[in-house]
Coordinates of C-alpha atoms in Angstrom, one line a residue:
X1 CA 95.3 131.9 88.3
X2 CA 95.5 131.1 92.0
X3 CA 96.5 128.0 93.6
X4 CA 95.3 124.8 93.2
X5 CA 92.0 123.5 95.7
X6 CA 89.2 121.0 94.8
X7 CA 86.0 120.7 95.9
X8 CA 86.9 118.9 99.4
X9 CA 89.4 122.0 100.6
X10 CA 92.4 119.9 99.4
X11 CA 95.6 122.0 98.0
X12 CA 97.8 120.4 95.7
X13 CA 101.8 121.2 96.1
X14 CA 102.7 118.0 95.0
X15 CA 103.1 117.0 90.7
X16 CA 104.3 113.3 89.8
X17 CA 104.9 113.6 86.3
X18 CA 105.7 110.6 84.7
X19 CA 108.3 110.7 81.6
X20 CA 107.8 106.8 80.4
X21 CA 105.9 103.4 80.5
X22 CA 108.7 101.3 80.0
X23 CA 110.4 99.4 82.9
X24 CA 113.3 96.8 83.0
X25 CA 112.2 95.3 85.6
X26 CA 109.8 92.6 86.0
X27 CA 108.5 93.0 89.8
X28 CA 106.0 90.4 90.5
X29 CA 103.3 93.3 91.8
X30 CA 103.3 95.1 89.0
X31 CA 104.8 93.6 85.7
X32 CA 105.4 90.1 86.7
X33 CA 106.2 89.4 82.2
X34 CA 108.4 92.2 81.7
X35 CA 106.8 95.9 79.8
X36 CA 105.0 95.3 76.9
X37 CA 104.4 98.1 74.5
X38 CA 100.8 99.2 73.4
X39 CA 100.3 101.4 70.8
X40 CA 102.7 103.9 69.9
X41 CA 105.5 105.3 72.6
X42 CA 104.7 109.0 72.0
X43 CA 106.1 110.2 75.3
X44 CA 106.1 113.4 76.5
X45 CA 109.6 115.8 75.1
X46 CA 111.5 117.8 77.6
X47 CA 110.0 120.5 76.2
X48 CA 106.6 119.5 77.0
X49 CA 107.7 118.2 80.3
X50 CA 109.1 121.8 81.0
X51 CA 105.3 123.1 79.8
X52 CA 103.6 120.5 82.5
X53 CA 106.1 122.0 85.3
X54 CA 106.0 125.5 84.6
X55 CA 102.3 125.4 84.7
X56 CA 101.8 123.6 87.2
X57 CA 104.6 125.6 88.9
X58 CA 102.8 128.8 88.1
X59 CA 99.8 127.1 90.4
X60 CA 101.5 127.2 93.5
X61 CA 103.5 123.7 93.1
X62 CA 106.7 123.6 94.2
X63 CA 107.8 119.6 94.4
X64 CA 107.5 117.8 91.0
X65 CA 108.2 114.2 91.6
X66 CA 109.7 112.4 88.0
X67 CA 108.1 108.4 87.5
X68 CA 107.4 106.2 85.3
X69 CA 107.7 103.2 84.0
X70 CA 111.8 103.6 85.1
X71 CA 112.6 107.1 84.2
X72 CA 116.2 106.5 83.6
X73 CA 115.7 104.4 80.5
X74 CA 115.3 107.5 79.0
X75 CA 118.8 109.2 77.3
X76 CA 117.5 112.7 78.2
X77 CA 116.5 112.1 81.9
X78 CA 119.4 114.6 83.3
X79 CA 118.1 117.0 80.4
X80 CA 114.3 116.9 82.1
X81 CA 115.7 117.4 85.6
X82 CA 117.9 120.3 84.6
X83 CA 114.7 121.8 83.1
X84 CA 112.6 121.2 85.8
X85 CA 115.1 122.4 88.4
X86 CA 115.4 125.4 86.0
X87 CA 111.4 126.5 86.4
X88 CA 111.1 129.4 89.1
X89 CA 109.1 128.1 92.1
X90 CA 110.1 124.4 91.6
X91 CA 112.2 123.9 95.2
X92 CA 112.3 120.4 95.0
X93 CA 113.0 118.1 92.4
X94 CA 112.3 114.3 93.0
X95 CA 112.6 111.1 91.0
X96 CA 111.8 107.4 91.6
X97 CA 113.7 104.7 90.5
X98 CA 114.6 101.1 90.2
X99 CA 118.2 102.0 90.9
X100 CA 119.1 100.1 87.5
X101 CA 121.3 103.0 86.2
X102 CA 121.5 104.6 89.8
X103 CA 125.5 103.9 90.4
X104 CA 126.8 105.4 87.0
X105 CA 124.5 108.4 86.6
X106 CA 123.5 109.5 90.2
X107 CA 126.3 112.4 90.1
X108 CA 125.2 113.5 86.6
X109 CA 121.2 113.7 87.9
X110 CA 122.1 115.7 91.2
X111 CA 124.5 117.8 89.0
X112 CA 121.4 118.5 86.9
X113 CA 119.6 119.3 90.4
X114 CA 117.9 116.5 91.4
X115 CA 117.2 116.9 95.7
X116 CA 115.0 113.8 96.1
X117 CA 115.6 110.3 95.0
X118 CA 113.5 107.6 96.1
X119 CA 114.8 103.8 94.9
X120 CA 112.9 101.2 95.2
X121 CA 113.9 98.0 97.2
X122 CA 111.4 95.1 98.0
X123 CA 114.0 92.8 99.7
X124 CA 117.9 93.2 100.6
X125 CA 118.1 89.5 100.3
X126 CA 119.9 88.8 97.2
X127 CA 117.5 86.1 96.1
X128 CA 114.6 87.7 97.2
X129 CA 115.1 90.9 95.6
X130 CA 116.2 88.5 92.3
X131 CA 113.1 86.6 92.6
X132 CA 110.9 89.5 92.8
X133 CA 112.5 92.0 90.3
X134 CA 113.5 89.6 87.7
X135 CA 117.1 90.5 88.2
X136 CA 120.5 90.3 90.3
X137 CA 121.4 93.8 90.6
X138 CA 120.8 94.5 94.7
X139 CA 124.6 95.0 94.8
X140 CA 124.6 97.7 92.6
X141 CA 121.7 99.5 93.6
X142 CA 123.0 99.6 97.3
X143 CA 126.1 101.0 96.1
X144 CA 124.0 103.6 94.3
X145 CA 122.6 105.0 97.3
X146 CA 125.4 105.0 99.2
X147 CA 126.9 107.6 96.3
X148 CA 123.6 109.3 96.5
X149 CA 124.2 109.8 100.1
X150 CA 128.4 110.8 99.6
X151 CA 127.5 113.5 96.8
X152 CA 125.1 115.3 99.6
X153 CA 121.7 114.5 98.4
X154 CA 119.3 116.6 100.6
X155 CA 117.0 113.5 100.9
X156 CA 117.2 109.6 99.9
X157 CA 114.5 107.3 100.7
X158 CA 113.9 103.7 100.0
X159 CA 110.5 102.1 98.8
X160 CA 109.6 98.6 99.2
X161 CA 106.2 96.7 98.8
X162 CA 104.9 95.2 101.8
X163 CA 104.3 91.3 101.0
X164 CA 103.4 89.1 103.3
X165 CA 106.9 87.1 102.2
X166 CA 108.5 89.9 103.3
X167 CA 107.2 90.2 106.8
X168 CA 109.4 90.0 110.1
X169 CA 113.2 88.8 109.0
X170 CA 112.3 91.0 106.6
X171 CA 111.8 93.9 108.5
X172 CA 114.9 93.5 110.6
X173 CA 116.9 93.6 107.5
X174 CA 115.6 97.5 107.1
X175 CA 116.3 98.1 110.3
X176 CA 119.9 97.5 110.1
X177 CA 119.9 98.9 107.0
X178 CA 119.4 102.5 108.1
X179 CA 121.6 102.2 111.4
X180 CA 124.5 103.8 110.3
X181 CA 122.6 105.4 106.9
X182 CA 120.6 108.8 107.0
X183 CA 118.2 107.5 104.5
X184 CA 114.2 106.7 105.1
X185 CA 112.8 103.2 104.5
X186 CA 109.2 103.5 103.4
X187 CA 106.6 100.1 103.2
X188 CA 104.0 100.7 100.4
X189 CA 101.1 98.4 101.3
X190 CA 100.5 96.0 98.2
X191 CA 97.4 97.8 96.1
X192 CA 94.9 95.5 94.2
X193 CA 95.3 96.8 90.1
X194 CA 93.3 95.1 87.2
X195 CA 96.7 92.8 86.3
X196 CA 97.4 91.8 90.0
X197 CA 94.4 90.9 91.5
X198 CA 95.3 87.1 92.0
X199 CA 98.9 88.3 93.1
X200 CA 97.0 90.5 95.6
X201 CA 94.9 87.9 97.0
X202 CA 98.3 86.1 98.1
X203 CA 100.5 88.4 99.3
X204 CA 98.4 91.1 100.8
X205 CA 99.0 92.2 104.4
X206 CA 97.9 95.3 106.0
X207 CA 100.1 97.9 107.4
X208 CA 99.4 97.5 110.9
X209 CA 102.1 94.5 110.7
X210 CA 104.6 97.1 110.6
X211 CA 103.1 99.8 112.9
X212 CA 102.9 96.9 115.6
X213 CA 106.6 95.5 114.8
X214 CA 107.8 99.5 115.2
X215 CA 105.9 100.0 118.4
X216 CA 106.9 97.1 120.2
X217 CA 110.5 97.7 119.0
X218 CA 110.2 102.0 120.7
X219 CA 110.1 103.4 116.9
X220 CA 107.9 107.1 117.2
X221 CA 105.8 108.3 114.2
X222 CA 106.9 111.6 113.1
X223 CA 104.3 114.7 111.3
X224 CA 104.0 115.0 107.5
X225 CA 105.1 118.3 106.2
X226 CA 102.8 120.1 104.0
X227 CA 104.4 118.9 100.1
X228 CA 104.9 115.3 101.9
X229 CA 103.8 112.5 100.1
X230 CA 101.3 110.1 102.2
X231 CA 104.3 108.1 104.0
X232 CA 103.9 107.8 108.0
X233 CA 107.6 107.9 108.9
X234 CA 109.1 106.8 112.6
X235 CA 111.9 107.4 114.0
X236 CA 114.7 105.5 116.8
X237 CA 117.5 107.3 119.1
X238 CA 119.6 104.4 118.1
X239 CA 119.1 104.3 113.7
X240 CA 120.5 107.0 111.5
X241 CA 117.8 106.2 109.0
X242 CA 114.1 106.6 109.6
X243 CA 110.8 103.7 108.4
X244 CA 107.6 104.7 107.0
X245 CA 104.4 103.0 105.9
X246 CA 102.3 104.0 103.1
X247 CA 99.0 102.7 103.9
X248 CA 96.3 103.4 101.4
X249 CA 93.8 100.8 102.8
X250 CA 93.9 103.1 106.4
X251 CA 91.2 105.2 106.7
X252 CA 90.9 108.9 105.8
X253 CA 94.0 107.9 103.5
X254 CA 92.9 110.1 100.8
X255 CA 91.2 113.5 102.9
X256 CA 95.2 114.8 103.0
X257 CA 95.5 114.1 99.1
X258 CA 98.3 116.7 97.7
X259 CA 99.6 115.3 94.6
X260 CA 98.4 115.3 91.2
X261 CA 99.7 113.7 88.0
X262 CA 100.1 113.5 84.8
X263 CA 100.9 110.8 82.5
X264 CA 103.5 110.0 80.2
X265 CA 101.6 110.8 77.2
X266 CA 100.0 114.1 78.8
X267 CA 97.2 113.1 80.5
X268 CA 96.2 114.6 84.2
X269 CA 94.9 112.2 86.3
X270 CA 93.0 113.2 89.4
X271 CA 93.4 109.8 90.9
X272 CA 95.9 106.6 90.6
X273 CA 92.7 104.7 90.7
X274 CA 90.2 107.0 89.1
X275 CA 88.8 106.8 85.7
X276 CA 90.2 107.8 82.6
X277 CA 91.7 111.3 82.6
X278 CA 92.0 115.1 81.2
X279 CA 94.4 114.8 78.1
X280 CA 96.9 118.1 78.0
X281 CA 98.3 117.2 75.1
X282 CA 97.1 119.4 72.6
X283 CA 97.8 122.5 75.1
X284 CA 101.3 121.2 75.3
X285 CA 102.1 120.5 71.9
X286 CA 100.8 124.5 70.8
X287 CA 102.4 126.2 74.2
X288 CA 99.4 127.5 75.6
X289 CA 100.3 128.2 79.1
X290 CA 97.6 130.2 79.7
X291 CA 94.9 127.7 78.8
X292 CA 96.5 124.9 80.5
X293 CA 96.4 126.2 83.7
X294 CA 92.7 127.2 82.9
X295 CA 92.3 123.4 81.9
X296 CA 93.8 122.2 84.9
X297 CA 92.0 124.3 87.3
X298 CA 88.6 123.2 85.5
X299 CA 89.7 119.4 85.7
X300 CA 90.5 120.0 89.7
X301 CA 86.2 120.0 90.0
X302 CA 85.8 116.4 89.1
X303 CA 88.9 115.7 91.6
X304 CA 87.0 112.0 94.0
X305 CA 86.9 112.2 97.8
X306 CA 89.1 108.8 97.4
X307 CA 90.0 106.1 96.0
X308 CA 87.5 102.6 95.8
X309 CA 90.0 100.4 96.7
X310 CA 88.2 98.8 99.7
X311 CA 85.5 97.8 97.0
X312 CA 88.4 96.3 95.0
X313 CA 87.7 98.8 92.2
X314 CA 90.9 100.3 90.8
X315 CA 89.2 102.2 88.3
X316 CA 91.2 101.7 85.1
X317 CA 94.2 101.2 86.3
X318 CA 96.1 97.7 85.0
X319 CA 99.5 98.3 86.6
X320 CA 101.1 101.1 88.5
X321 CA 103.6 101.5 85.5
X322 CA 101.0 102.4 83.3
X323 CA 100.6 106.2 85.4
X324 CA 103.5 106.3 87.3
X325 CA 102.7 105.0 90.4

């Protein structure tokens, strides 16, 4: 079958399958009234998450990401990364999360064979991270990645938002954070979806903030390796720990695009931001490997150039739960 190329050149190494929709967490950027459920939760199984990564596997990807929603409201999450770290090819095996279960089940998800966690932090302020996630659990999560980081994880990275309340004292606070800790801080530039568009308006801020504060401050921007997601990461003789920016506003953002995803009820999508997608679900429910791949190389053809969010067009995307952002 080959390897997976659109019609720009691209090559896709990079899957972020997402296992849920749900969330516990009410972050004001993305589900500011807590997760509501539309329709009928018909998730994907493990066994048709093992079906996504073994085709996609069988396509040359070797890094499969898990999202959501919060994957670790699902019971069988260790089950889906054993079966992914199972699938021949599959090198690295990544999951995001809002660190909610992080402290009590970190050793039983690198024991399945997770090698990436990413958790996701938009303030190390105890209020602020209360006022923006709709809970008190900062404590906790912290002590999460420090067990991450004791039980060997090959790689532990930290997300945050980038909000204009968040700007300066804020960035300090990362700073220290990764003196003495080998673990990446990455700043996601606040993206306009269809349920944050006011929210957006507000607390925008471009990511040059940050490039300027790690400049003036003798922070040096590091290459991307080829499965990397889009984060820019620096680097500082005197900080364990590394910071990154995510900056899909930047230009040529999108000409490096190596990730694909699919949804939690089996849909491809060729963009966060695109419209609609290529439903797998019938392929997955008969195990059809053969004609999923085909389906998936054929989708690959309507693949955008980039995103339109300097139009403020975020195709039909209402918040970055509902993909797995």
């Amino acid at each position: 079958m080959g390897v997976l190329v659109d019609g720009f050149g691209r090559r896709f190494r990079y899957l972020r399958l997402s296992i849920t929709e749900v969330c516990n967490f009410r972050c004001t950027y993305c589900l500011p009234d807590g997760y509501r459920k539309t329709g009928a939760e018909s998730f994907l199984t493990p066994d048709q998450c093992e079906r996504v990564v073994r085709a996609f596997a069988g396509l040359g990807v070797g890094k499969v990401r898990l999202t959501g929603g919060e994957p670790s409201v699902r019971r069988d999450v260790a089950e889906i990364i054993a079966r992914t770290a199972g699938v021949p090819g599959v090198d690295k095996v990544c999951m995001t999360t809002n660190g909610w279960n992080l402290e009590r089940q970190v050793g039983a998800w690198r024991a399945a064979g997770l090698t990436n966690l990413n958790v996701s932090i938009d303030s190390l302020d105890p209020e602020g991270f209360r006022r923006i996630t709709g809970h008190d659990r900062l404590a906790s999560v912290v002590r999460g990645i420090d067990a991450a980081c004791a039980l060997g994880m090959p790689s532990v990275k930290v997300n945050g938002v980038l909000l204009r309340d968040g700007v300066g004292q804020g960035f300090d606070a990362f700073a220290e954070f990764v003196r003495h800790r080998p673990v990446a801080v990455r700043f996601i530039e606040l993206m306009r979806t269809n349920d944050t568009a006011a929210f957006f308006a507000e607390q925008h801020v471009p990511g040059t903030v940050l490039t300027t504060w790690l400049a003036e401050r003798g922070w040096t921007a590091h290459a991307r390796g080829l499965d990397d997601g889009p984060a820019q990461e620096f680097s500082h003789p005197d900080y364990a720990g590394r910071i990154g920016l995510i900056a899909p506003y930047a230009p040529g953002f999108c000409d490096g695009c190596n990730r694909l995803r699919v949804t939690a009820r089996g849909q491809l999508r060729l963009c966060l931001f695109g419209e609609l997608g290529v439903d797998l679900r019938d392929l997955l429910e008969a195990d059809a490997p053969e004609a999923l791949q085909a389906r998936i190389v054929r989708a690959l053809i309507g693949k955008p150039a980039g995103h339109r969010l300097h139009e403020a067009d975020s195709g039909d995307t209402r918040q970055l739960a509902q993909f797995g952002g």
